[in-house]
Short mmCIF file of C-alpha atoms in Angstrom, two decimals:
data_model
loop_
_atom_site.label_atom_id
_atom_site.label_comp_id
_atom_site.label_asym_id
_atom_site.label_seq_id
_atom_site.Cartn_x
_atom_site.Cartn_y
_atom_site.Cartn_z
CA UNK C 1 -54.88 37.36 -213.67
CA UNK C 2 -51.96 37.65 -216.09
CA UNK C 3 -51.42 36.76 -219.70
CA UNK C 4 -49.60 33.53 -218.85
CA UNK C 5 -52.54 32.35 -216.78
CA UNK C 6 -54.96 33.36 -219.52
CA UNK C 7 -53.50 30.83 -221.90
CA UNK C 8 -54.74 28.00 -219.68
CA UNK C 9 -58.34 29.18 -219.30
CA UNK C 10 -61.18 27.36 -221.00
CA UNK C 11 -59.42 26.62 -224.26
CA UNK C 12 -61.79 23.72 -224.83
CA UNK C 13 -65.30 22.93 -223.70
CA UNK C 14 -67.82 25.03 -221.86
CA UNK C 15 -67.29 26.84 -218.57
CA UNK C 16 -69.66 24.68 -216.63
CA UNK C 17 -68.02 21.50 -217.81
CA UNK C 18 -64.76 22.90 -216.50
CA UNK C 19 -65.84 24.44 -213.23
CA UNK C 20 -68.65 22.08 -212.37
CA UNK C 21 -66.73 18.82 -212.46
CA UNK C 22 -65.49 17.62 -209.09
CA UNK C 23 -62.43 16.21 -210.80
CA UNK C 24 -61.11 19.74 -211.21
CA UNK C 25 -60.07 19.52 -207.59
CA UNK C 26 -57.50 17.00 -206.51
CA UNK C 27 -58.86 16.18 -203.08
CA UNK C 28 -56.56 15.27 -200.25
CA UNK C 29 -58.80 13.97 -197.52
CA UNK C 30 -56.21 12.16 -195.45
CA UNK C 31 -56.94 12.70 -191.78
CA UNK C 32 -53.22 13.26 -191.22
CA UNK C 33 -53.33 16.66 -192.94
CA UNK C 34 -53.46 19.50 -190.44
CA UNK C 35 -55.60 22.26 -191.86
CA UNK C 36 -55.98 25.82 -190.59
CA UNK C 37 -59.26 27.37 -189.53
CA UNK C 38 -60.39 30.21 -191.78
CA UNK C 39 -62.55 33.24 -191.00
CA UNK C 40 -63.72 35.31 -193.97
CA UNK C 41 -65.23 38.53 -192.61
CA UNK C 42 -67.11 40.51 -195.27
CA UNK C 43 -68.44 44.02 -194.62
CA UNK C 44 -71.17 45.51 -196.80
CA UNK C 45 -70.20 48.65 -198.78
CA UNK C 46 -67.04 49.54 -196.83
CA UNK C 47 -64.37 51.46 -198.73
CA UNK C 48 -60.73 52.08 -197.93
CA UNK C 49 -61.78 55.64 -197.09
CA UNK C 50 -63.09 54.62 -193.65
CA UNK C 51 -60.34 52.66 -191.91
CA UNK C 52 -57.58 53.95 -189.67
CA UNK C 53 -55.06 51.52 -191.11
CA UNK C 54 -55.74 52.92 -194.59
CA UNK C 55 -54.96 56.47 -193.51
CA UNK C 56 -58.18 57.85 -192.03
CA UNK C 57 -57.19 59.55 -188.76
CA UNK C 58 -60.76 60.44 -187.77
CA UNK C 59 -62.61 57.14 -187.75
CA UNK C 60 -62.20 54.79 -184.79
CA UNK C 61 -61.40 51.26 -185.97
CA UNK C 62 -58.86 50.02 -183.40
CA UNK C 63 -59.55 46.30 -183.78
CA UNK C 64 -59.29 46.26 -187.56
CA UNK C 65 -56.19 48.43 -187.30
CA UNK C 66 -54.75 45.85 -184.90
CA UNK C 67 -55.36 43.15 -187.48
CA UNK C 68 -53.25 45.17 -189.92
CA UNK C 69 -50.35 45.26 -187.43
CA UNK C 70 -50.53 41.48 -187.12
CA UNK C 71 -50.80 40.69 -190.81
CA UNK C 72 -50.64 42.10 -194.32
CA UNK C 73 -52.64 45.05 -195.65
CA UNK C 74 -53.24 45.13 -199.41
CA UNK C 75 -53.04 48.52 -201.14
CA UNK C 76 -54.43 47.25 -204.45
CA UNK C 77 -57.27 44.85 -203.69
CA UNK C 78 -60.25 44.99 -206.04
CA UNK C 79 -63.73 43.57 -206.33
CA UNK C 80 -64.69 42.52 -209.84
CA UNK C 81 -68.12 44.14 -209.69
CA UNK C 82 -69.18 46.88 -207.29
CA UNK C 83 -72.57 45.39 -206.46
CA UNK C 84 -73.37 43.29 -203.41
CA UNK C 85 -74.83 40.04 -204.71
CA UNK C 86 -72.76 39.82 -207.87
CA UNK C 87 -69.58 40.52 -205.92
CA UNK C 88 -70.34 37.87 -203.32
CA UNK C 89 -70.87 35.25 -206.00
CA UNK C 90 -67.35 35.96 -207.24
CA UNK C 91 -65.90 35.84 -203.73
CA UNK C 92 -67.38 32.38 -203.15
CA UNK C 93 -66.70 30.81 -206.56
CA UNK C 94 -63.50 32.27 -208.00
CA UNK C 95 -65.42 32.84 -211.23
CA UNK C 96 -66.62 36.04 -212.89
CA UNK C 97 -70.36 36.60 -212.61
CA UNK C 98 -70.87 36.88 -216.36
CA UNK C 99 -69.77 33.23 -216.62
CA UNK C 100 -71.98 31.85 -213.84
CA UNK C 101 -75.26 33.68 -214.40
CA UNK C 102 -74.68 35.84 -211.31
CA UNK C 103 -75.36 39.03 -213.22
CA UNK C 104 -76.87 41.11 -210.42
CA UNK C 105 -79.12 41.03 -207.36
CA UNK C 106 -80.54 37.73 -206.17
CA UNK C 107 -83.53 38.72 -204.08
CA UNK C 108 -87.12 39.63 -204.90
CA UNK C 109 -87.93 40.46 -208.53
CA UNK C 110 -84.26 40.61 -209.62
CA UNK C 111 -83.87 36.83 -209.31
CA UNK C 112 -80.37 36.44 -210.73
CA UNK C 113 -78.95 33.09 -209.69
CA UNK C 114 -75.77 31.07 -210.14
CA UNK C 115 -75.79 28.06 -212.45
CA UNK C 116 -76.49 24.97 -210.38
CA UNK C 117 -73.41 23.06 -211.55
CA UNK C 118 -70.96 25.56 -210.05
CA UNK C 119 -69.06 24.33 -206.99
CA UNK C 120 -68.63 27.07 -204.40
CA UNK C 121 -66.00 27.54 -201.72
CA UNK C 122 -68.06 26.22 -198.75
CA UNK C 123 -69.07 23.12 -200.68
CA UNK C 124 -65.47 22.41 -201.68
CA UNK C 125 -64.21 22.94 -198.13
CA UNK C 126 -66.91 20.67 -196.73
CA UNK C 127 -65.64 17.91 -199.03
CA UNK C 128 -62.23 18.40 -197.44
CA UNK C 129 -63.57 17.83 -193.95
CA UNK C 130 -64.23 21.42 -192.90
CA UNK C 131 -67.11 22.48 -190.69
CA UNK C 132 -68.71 25.35 -192.60
CA UNK C 133 -70.90 28.03 -191.06
CA UNK C 134 -72.28 31.37 -192.12
CA UNK C 135 -73.83 34.28 -190.29
CA UNK C 136 -75.35 37.53 -191.50
CA UNK C 137 -75.86 38.66 -195.07
CA UNK C 138 -76.07 35.83 -197.60
CA UNK C 139 -77.33 37.42 -200.85
CA UNK C 140 -76.37 34.53 -203.16
CA UNK C 141 -78.44 31.74 -204.72
CA UNK C 142 -79.27 28.94 -205.06
CA UNK C 143 -78.63 27.51 -201.62
CA UNK C 144 -77.61 24.17 -203.15
CA UNK C 145 -74.64 25.89 -204.79
CA UNK C 146 -73.70 28.03 -201.78
CA UNK C 147 -74.45 25.44 -199.12
CA UNK C 148 -73.11 25.87 -195.60
CA UNK C 149 -73.59 23.16 -193.02
CA UNK C 150 -74.76 25.64 -190.43
CA UNK C 151 -76.59 28.96 -190.61
CA UNK C 152 -76.30 31.10 -187.49
CA UNK C 153 -78.91 33.73 -186.63
CA UNK C 154 -78.27 37.21 -185.22
CA UNK C 155 -79.01 40.84 -185.98
CA UNK C 156 -76.69 41.58 -188.93
CA UNK C 157 -76.45 45.21 -187.75
CA UNK C 158 -75.10 44.10 -184.37
CA UNK C 159 -71.73 42.52 -185.00
CA UNK C 160 -71.14 41.96 -181.27
CA UNK C 161 -74.27 39.83 -181.12
CA UNK C 162 -73.16 38.08 -184.31
CA UNK C 163 -69.78 37.29 -182.78
CA UNK C 164 -71.38 35.80 -179.68
CA UNK C 165 -73.41 33.44 -181.85
CA UNK C 166 -70.18 32.01 -183.31
CA UNK C 167 -68.95 30.50 -180.05
CA UNK C 168 -69.74 26.90 -180.97
CA UNK C 169 -68.12 27.26 -184.38
CA UNK C 170 -64.88 28.44 -182.79
CA UNK C 171 -65.01 25.36 -180.53
CA UNK C 172 -65.37 22.96 -183.46
CA UNK C 173 -63.27 19.82 -183.31
CA UNK C 174 -62.97 19.97 -187.08
CA UNK C 175 -61.15 22.73 -188.93
CA UNK C 176 -63.77 25.40 -189.55
CA UNK C 177 -64.63 27.92 -192.24
CA UNK C 178 -66.66 30.82 -190.86
CA UNK C 179 -68.27 33.22 -193.32
CA UNK C 180 -69.11 36.30 -191.26
CA UNK C 181 -71.07 38.96 -193.18
CA UNK C 182 -72.42 42.17 -191.70
CA UNK C 183 -75.20 44.41 -193.00
CA UNK C 184 -73.10 47.40 -191.92
CA UNK C 185 -72.30 49.89 -193.33
CA UNK C 186 -74.91 49.42 -196.08
CA UNK C 187 -77.54 52.13 -196.37
CA UNK C 188 -80.79 51.46 -194.53
CA UNK C 189 -84.27 52.91 -194.75
CA UNK C 190 -84.12 56.67 -194.93
CA UNK C 191 -83.74 58.46 -191.61
CA UNK C 192 -86.66 60.67 -192.59
CA UNK C 193 -88.31 59.56 -195.83
CA UNK C 194 -90.37 62.74 -195.95
CA UNK C 195 -87.30 64.98 -195.94
CA UNK C 196 -84.97 64.68 -198.93
CA UNK C 197 -81.99 66.32 -197.19
CA UNK C 198 -82.08 64.10 -194.09
CA UNK C 199 -79.02 61.82 -193.95
CA UNK C 200 -79.46 58.10 -194.31
CA UNK C 201 -79.11 56.21 -191.02
CA UNK C 202 -76.74 53.48 -192.33
CA UNK C 203 -78.41 51.20 -189.79
CA UNK C 204 -77.72 53.45 -186.82
CA UNK C 205 -80.39 53.76 -184.11
CA UNK C 206 -80.89 56.46 -181.51
CA UNK C 207 -81.09 53.85 -178.74
CA UNK C 208 -78.15 51.89 -180.14
CA UNK C 209 -77.57 48.14 -180.04
CA UNK C 210 -77.15 45.82 -177.09
CA UNK C 211 -73.50 45.28 -176.19
CA UNK C 212 -72.30 47.94 -178.63
CA UNK C 213 -70.92 51.33 -177.68
CA UNK C 214 -72.51 53.99 -179.87
CA UNK C 215 -69.69 56.01 -181.42
CA UNK C 216 -70.83 59.16 -183.18
CA UNK C 217 -68.95 61.59 -185.39
CA UNK C 218 -69.13 65.32 -185.93
CA UNK C 219 -69.97 65.99 -189.60
CA UNK C 220 -67.52 68.89 -189.54
CA UNK C 221 -64.65 66.51 -188.75
CA UNK C 222 -65.22 63.71 -191.24
CA UNK C 223 -62.97 63.34 -194.28
CA UNK C 224 -64.82 63.93 -197.56
CA UNK C 225 -63.30 61.84 -200.38
CA UNK C 226 -62.39 63.82 -203.49
CA UNK C 227 -65.06 62.16 -205.63
CA UNK C 228 -67.85 63.49 -203.37
CA UNK C 229 -69.12 67.06 -203.06
CA UNK C 230 -68.05 68.72 -199.82
CA UNK C 231 -71.52 69.71 -198.67
CA UNK C 232 -73.53 69.63 -195.46
CA UNK C 233 -75.48 66.67 -196.82
CA UNK C 234 -72.35 64.68 -197.71
CA UNK C 235 -70.76 65.31 -194.33
CA UNK C 236 -73.88 64.29 -192.43
CA UNK C 237 -74.16 61.05 -194.38
CA UNK C 238 -70.44 60.26 -194.00
CA UNK C 239 -70.78 60.77 -190.24
CA UNK C 240 -73.57 58.16 -190.19
CA UNK C 241 -71.47 55.85 -192.37
CA UNK C 242 -68.53 56.15 -189.96
CA UNK C 243 -70.77 55.26 -187.02
CA UNK C 244 -71.86 52.10 -188.80
CA UNK C 245 -68.24 51.16 -189.55
CA UNK C 246 -67.30 51.61 -185.89
CA UNK C 247 -70.01 49.12 -184.99
CA UNK C 248 -68.38 46.60 -187.35
CA UNK C 249 -65.06 47.17 -185.64
CA UNK C 250 -66.45 46.38 -182.21
CA UNK C 251 -67.97 43.12 -183.38
CA UNK C 252 -64.77 42.18 -185.13
CA UNK C 253 -62.87 42.88 -181.92
CA UNK C 254 -65.22 40.66 -179.94
CA UNK C 255 -64.82 37.85 -182.46
CA UNK C 256 -61.02 38.09 -182.23
CA UNK C 257 -61.21 38.06 -178.44
CA UNK C 258 -63.33 34.92 -178.55
CA UNK C 259 -60.95 33.32 -181.04
CA UNK C 260 -58.04 33.99 -178.70
CA UNK C 261 -59.96 32.57 -175.74
CA UNK C 262 -60.71 29.42 -177.77
CA UNK C 263 -56.98 28.75 -178.04
CA UNK C 264 -57.17 28.57 -181.84
CA UNK C 265 -55.83 31.97 -182.84
CA UNK C 266 -52.45 30.51 -183.80
CA UNK C 267 -54.10 28.12 -186.25
CA UNK C 268 -56.69 30.48 -187.75
CA UNK C 269 -56.37 32.62 -190.86
CA UNK C 270 -58.43 35.80 -190.64
CA UNK C 271 -59.41 37.75 -193.77
CA UNK C 272 -61.20 41.11 -193.69
CA UNK C 273 -62.70 42.48 -196.90
CA UNK C 274 -65.74 44.37 -198.22
CA UNK C 275 -67.96 43.43 -201.14
CA UNK C 276 -67.73 46.87 -202.81
CA UNK C 277 -67.06 50.52 -202.11
CA UNK C 278 -68.99 52.96 -199.95
CA UNK C 279 -72.68 53.38 -200.77
CA UNK C 280 -72.45 56.83 -202.32
CA UNK C 281 -72.91 57.83 -205.96
CA UNK C 282 -69.51 57.72 -207.62
CA UNK C 283 -68.40 54.65 -205.69
CA UNK C 284 -70.76 51.68 -205.33
CA UNK C 285 -72.07 50.33 -208.68
CA UNK C 286 -69.27 52.09 -210.59
CA UNK C 287 -65.95 50.64 -211.64
CA UNK C 288 -64.11 53.80 -210.76
CA UNK C 289 -61.55 53.31 -208.00
CA UNK C 290 -63.85 54.28 -205.08
CA UNK C 291 -66.27 51.56 -206.13
CA UNK C 292 -63.88 48.68 -206.63
CA UNK C 293 -60.64 49.38 -204.71
CA UNK C 294 -61.30 47.90 -201.29
CA UNK C 295 -59.83 47.01 -197.93
CA UNK C 296 -58.17 43.63 -197.63
CA UNK C 297 -56.32 42.73 -194.45
CA UNK C 298 -55.10 39.18 -193.88
CA UNK C 299 -53.61 37.67 -190.76
CA UNK C 300 -52.07 34.31 -191.59
CA UNK C 301 -50.17 32.82 -188.63
CA UNK C 302 -48.14 30.77 -191.10
CA UNK C 303 -46.97 33.60 -193.35
CA UNK C 304 -43.61 35.32 -193.03
CA UNK C 305 -44.82 38.91 -193.30
CA UNK C 306 -46.35 40.78 -190.36
CA UNK C 307 -47.31 44.42 -189.89
CA UNK C 308 -46.64 45.21 -193.51
CA UNK C 309 -48.34 46.33 -196.69
CA UNK C 310 -48.16 45.03 -200.22
CA UNK C 311 -48.80 46.70 -203.56
CA UNK C 312 -49.63 43.38 -205.22
CA UNK C 313 -52.75 43.77 -207.35
CA UNK C 314 -55.32 41.15 -206.37
CA UNK C 315 -58.98 40.64 -207.12
CA UNK C 316 -61.91 38.98 -205.37
CA UNK C 317 -61.88 36.34 -208.09
CA UNK C 318 -58.60 35.24 -206.48
CA UNK C 319 -60.12 34.64 -203.04
CA UNK C 320 -61.57 31.15 -203.51
CA UNK C 321 -58.38 29.65 -205.00
CA UNK C 322 -56.33 31.43 -202.32
CA UNK C 323 -58.44 30.11 -199.45
CA UNK C 324 -58.39 26.59 -200.90
CA UNK C 325 -54.61 26.87 -201.19
CA UNK C 326 -54.41 28.01 -197.57
CA UNK C 327 -56.58 25.02 -196.63
CA UNK C 328 -54.09 22.71 -198.38
CA UNK C 329 -56.48 21.73 -201.13
CA UNK C 330 -54.70 21.00 -204.39
CA UNK C 331 -56.42 22.60 -207.36
CA UNK C 332 -55.88 22.45 -211.07
CA UNK C 333 -54.87 25.70 -212.68
CA UNK C 334 -57.96 26.04 -214.87
CA UNK C 335 -60.55 25.42 -212.15
CA UNK C 336 -61.01 29.13 -211.50
CA UNK C 337 -60.69 32.47 -213.23
CA UNK C 338 -58.55 33.70 -210.34
CA UNK C 339 -55.33 32.37 -208.89
CA UNK C 340 -53.97 31.89 -205.40
CA UNK C 341 -52.08 34.81 -203.88
CA UNK C 342 -51.09 32.81 -200.80
CA UNK C 343 -47.39 33.25 -201.59
CA UNK C 344 -47.81 37.04 -201.71
CA UNK C 345 -48.08 36.89 -197.92
CA UNK C 346 -44.47 35.69 -197.81
CA UNK C 347 -42.83 38.07 -200.28
CA UNK C 348 -42.29 41.77 -199.69
CA UNK C 349 -42.29 42.74 -203.37
CA UNK C 350 -43.94 39.92 -205.34
CA UNK C 351 -43.63 39.89 -209.11
CA UNK C 352 -46.40 39.24 -211.60
CA UNK C 353 -49.21 40.85 -209.60
CA UNK C 354 -49.83 43.98 -211.62
CA UNK C 355 -52.97 43.23 -213.63
CA UNK C 356 -56.66 42.66 -212.80
CA UNK C 357 -59.98 42.51 -214.63
CA UNK C 358 -63.49 43.58 -213.70
CA UNK C 359 -66.96 42.83 -215.01
CA UNK C 360 -70.20 44.57 -214.04
CA UNK C 361 -73.54 43.93 -215.73
CA UNK C 362 -76.45 44.66 -213.37
CA UNK C 363 -77.03 45.98 -209.88
CA UNK C 364 -80.80 45.95 -209.57
CA UNK C 365 -82.47 44.53 -212.66
CA UNK C 366 -83.51 48.10 -213.52
CA UNK C 367 -79.87 49.16 -213.39
CA UNK C 368 -78.45 47.54 -216.49
CA UNK C 369 -75.12 49.06 -217.43
CA UNK C 370 -72.53 46.48 -218.52
CA UNK C 371 -68.91 47.50 -218.08
CA UNK C 372 -65.66 45.62 -218.54
CA UNK C 373 -62.34 46.74 -217.12
CA UNK C 374 -58.70 45.88 -217.51
CA UNK C 375 -56.16 47.40 -215.14
CA UNK C 376 -52.55 46.90 -216.19
CA UNK C 377 -49.98 48.52 -213.92
CA UNK C 378 -50.84 52.23 -213.84
CA UNK C 379 -53.27 52.15 -216.79
CA UNK C 380 -56.96 51.36 -216.47
CA UNK C 381 -59.36 50.94 -219.38
CA UNK C 382 -63.12 50.94 -218.84
CA UNK C 383 -65.43 49.90 -221.65
CA UNK C 384 -68.97 51.15 -221.10
CA UNK C 385 -70.87 48.74 -223.31
CA UNK C 386 -74.16 50.61 -222.91
CA UNK C 387 -72.51 54.00 -223.25
CA UNK C 388 -75.40 55.46 -225.21
CA UNK C 389 -77.62 55.12 -222.12
CA UNK C 390 -77.72 57.55 -219.24
CA UNK C 391 -75.81 56.03 -216.34
CA UNK C 392 -78.52 54.46 -214.11
CA UNK C 393 -78.74 54.79 -210.35
CA UNK C 394 -79.21 52.19 -207.67
CA UNK C 395 -82.48 53.21 -206.01
CA UNK C 396 -80.92 53.99 -202.62
CA UNK C 397 -78.10 56.02 -204.17
CA UNK C 398 -80.56 58.14 -206.14
CA UNK C 399 -82.41 58.91 -202.90
CA UNK C 400 -79.20 59.81 -201.05
CA UNK C 401 -79.26 63.37 -199.78
CA UNK C 402 -75.65 63.64 -200.99
CA UNK C 403 -76.87 63.23 -204.58
CA UNK C 404 -80.19 65.01 -204.18
CA UNK C 405 -78.46 68.20 -203.03
CA UNK C 406 -76.54 68.33 -206.30
CA UNK C 407 -79.46 67.19 -208.44
CA UNK C 408 -82.07 69.56 -206.98
CA UNK C 409 -79.77 72.54 -207.18
CA UNK C 410 -78.74 71.67 -210.75
CA UNK C 411 -75.07 71.96 -209.89
CA UNK C 412 -72.43 71.54 -212.57
CA UNK C 413 -70.07 69.36 -210.54
CA UNK C 414 -70.44 66.29 -208.39
CA UNK C 415 -67.12 66.20 -206.58
CA UNK C 416 -64.37 66.66 -209.15
CA UNK C 417 -66.44 65.21 -211.98
CA UNK C 418 -68.98 67.16 -213.97
CA UNK C 419 -72.52 65.90 -213.45
CA UNK C 420 -72.90 65.60 -217.22
CA UNK C 421 -69.80 63.39 -217.35
CA UNK C 422 -71.10 61.25 -214.50
CA UNK C 423 -74.45 60.70 -216.19
CA UNK C 424 -73.11 60.13 -219.71
CA UNK C 425 -70.00 58.04 -220.14
CA UNK C 426 -68.07 57.55 -223.38
CA UNK C 427 -67.59 54.04 -224.69
CA UNK C 428 -63.96 53.97 -223.56
CA UNK C 429 -62.29 55.61 -220.60
CA UNK C 430 -58.53 55.31 -220.20
CA UNK C 431 -56.84 56.65 -217.10
CA UNK C 432 -53.24 56.84 -215.97
CA UNK C 433 -53.84 56.26 -212.27
CA UNK C 434 -50.32 57.25 -211.30
CA UNK C 435 -50.82 60.75 -212.72
CA UNK C 436 -54.60 60.94 -212.39
CA UNK C 437 -55.80 58.95 -209.36
CA UNK C 438 -59.21 60.69 -209.46
CA UNK C 439 -59.88 59.36 -212.99
CA UNK C 440 -60.84 62.73 -214.45
CA UNK C 441 -58.63 62.98 -217.56
CA UNK C 442 -59.85 60.47 -220.15
CA UNK C 443 -56.96 59.57 -222.45
CA UNK C 444 -58.89 57.13 -224.66
CA UNK C 445 -59.10 59.51 -227.63
CA UNK C 446 -55.65 61.01 -227.22
CA UNK C 447 -53.54 59.93 -230.23
CA UNK C 448 -50.48 59.73 -227.98
CA UNK C 449 -52.14 56.83 -226.16
CA UNK C 450 -53.49 54.91 -229.15
CA UNK C 451 -51.02 52.06 -228.71
CA UNK C 452 -51.94 51.78 -225.03
CA UNK C 453 -55.66 51.67 -225.85
CA UNK C 454 -55.16 49.09 -228.60
CA UNK C 455 -53.14 46.85 -226.30
CA UNK C 456 -55.67 47.17 -223.48
CA UNK C 457 -58.56 46.37 -225.83
CA UNK C 458 -56.67 43.30 -226.99
CA UNK C 459 -56.31 42.17 -223.37
CA UNK C 460 -59.99 42.86 -222.68
CA UNK C 461 -61.17 40.80 -225.65
CA UNK C 462 -58.90 37.92 -224.65
CA UNK C 463 -60.30 38.09 -221.12
CA UNK C 464 -63.86 37.92 -222.42
CA UNK C 465 -63.12 34.98 -224.71
CA UNK C 466 -61.28 33.01 -222.07
CA UNK C 467 -63.93 33.57 -219.39
CA UNK C 468 -66.75 32.89 -221.87
CA UNK C 469 -68.35 36.32 -221.51
CA UNK C 470 -71.63 36.47 -223.51
CA UNK C 471 -71.09 40.22 -223.92
CA UNK C 472 -68.31 39.42 -226.37
CA UNK C 473 -71.05 39.80 -228.98
CA UNK C 474 -70.93 43.57 -228.48
CA UNK C 475 -67.60 43.62 -230.31
CA UNK C 476 -68.49 43.48 -234.00
CA UNK C 477 -71.45 41.15 -233.34
CA UNK C 478 -69.18 38.22 -232.54
CA UNK C 479 -71.66 35.49 -231.58
CA UNK C 480 -69.13 32.70 -231.05
CA UNK C 481 -69.98 32.39 -227.37
CA UNK C 482 -73.74 32.68 -227.69
CA UNK C 483 -74.41 28.96 -227.26
CA UNK C 484 -76.83 26.58 -228.90
CA UNK C 485 -80.04 27.35 -227.08
CA UNK C 486 -79.94 23.84 -225.65
CA UNK C 487 -79.82 23.31 -221.88
CA UNK C 488 -76.55 21.71 -220.86
#
């Protein structure tokens, strides 16, 4: 999102009046329009650290790497919140979670849910004549907002089985939208709950999965990202994580084989992304780069660019308007917080794609830690709204042997960051990512960067106003967006 686009957002009225009205979309339902099929493949907690096409020469991901040779790989693709449910709400609405009530986890006692007037991507595509189907992880609510015509059933840890279940969708006479969501490589139940230093299984089983080759990794050979401690525990967990990613790759390969056999590959756009970064402390649930900078590989048979990369900065809030644009649905500019990056797939060095925003509020309901982020070119400003609190852990990340090894031994450092700095954040963190990609040197209080901080804060406040962020009140008790207390 850039400043020009900001000026059009929600200048009058409430968000729901804007995004909930069907008139925001100019529908074009003529049967003469030829629309592409679209597959949106979403992994669960998969970072750029574990893909061959993103530079990892250890992990085996040949099918996803093949997709990169056939399409465009994004070097600067970001989720808006590094938490599963909240991120998926953004992916499927094109709206920030703080504006739709999608503050955190949906299931069980968390119970966060999207406002019922929001129109999601599958609902909008169905109105345009698409056959919509989903398989695997859902993790959004209510169903009336995120309605798919068909729900397919399969083991979400067995992507080969999942692919096989999609056969009828690929044979659809209508253009189809397939939302394919794995449980891999999310953490699973502990490998040995009675042993704190046992690595998590990441869904891996000793006897494997039907139709899937079990690919294992030597912990001594895995690549430990700089933000993690290089310990026995980290390496063992990363090896399990890699194994889970390789299972994704096999299922993705089977799905692409089936698509080719259906004869529809030349009319099908394939998008591979993840909801947030790898499920290790320091990545998932944080808005540091390992948590929010994610894989995004797109094969669009109609785009000009193939086997290339782009540095365009995009965000998951851009996905819904982009997919609607690809589906030839005309949309008004202020229907979404994001914007279509369809044309980026046709331009080697696109202009105007150098700024994104992020918004995290909850993971689990017990993990309240609101953060807002603006990234402008090489600078990134994080505002930790609850900075006086100790940084909370997602329950599975606290139990991770990678963290427990550091915690139990009272070590000073967790990766390159001091444990004290990880647990207690300042209100503002400013990083120059070109000079400091690990986000260690906080420039927020450096007088040489005061103008940068002031300008970034100005952008952040404008973003909150124009996306109707209730947490605007945390700036000088500004209650202008707090509402009337009346249900609308």
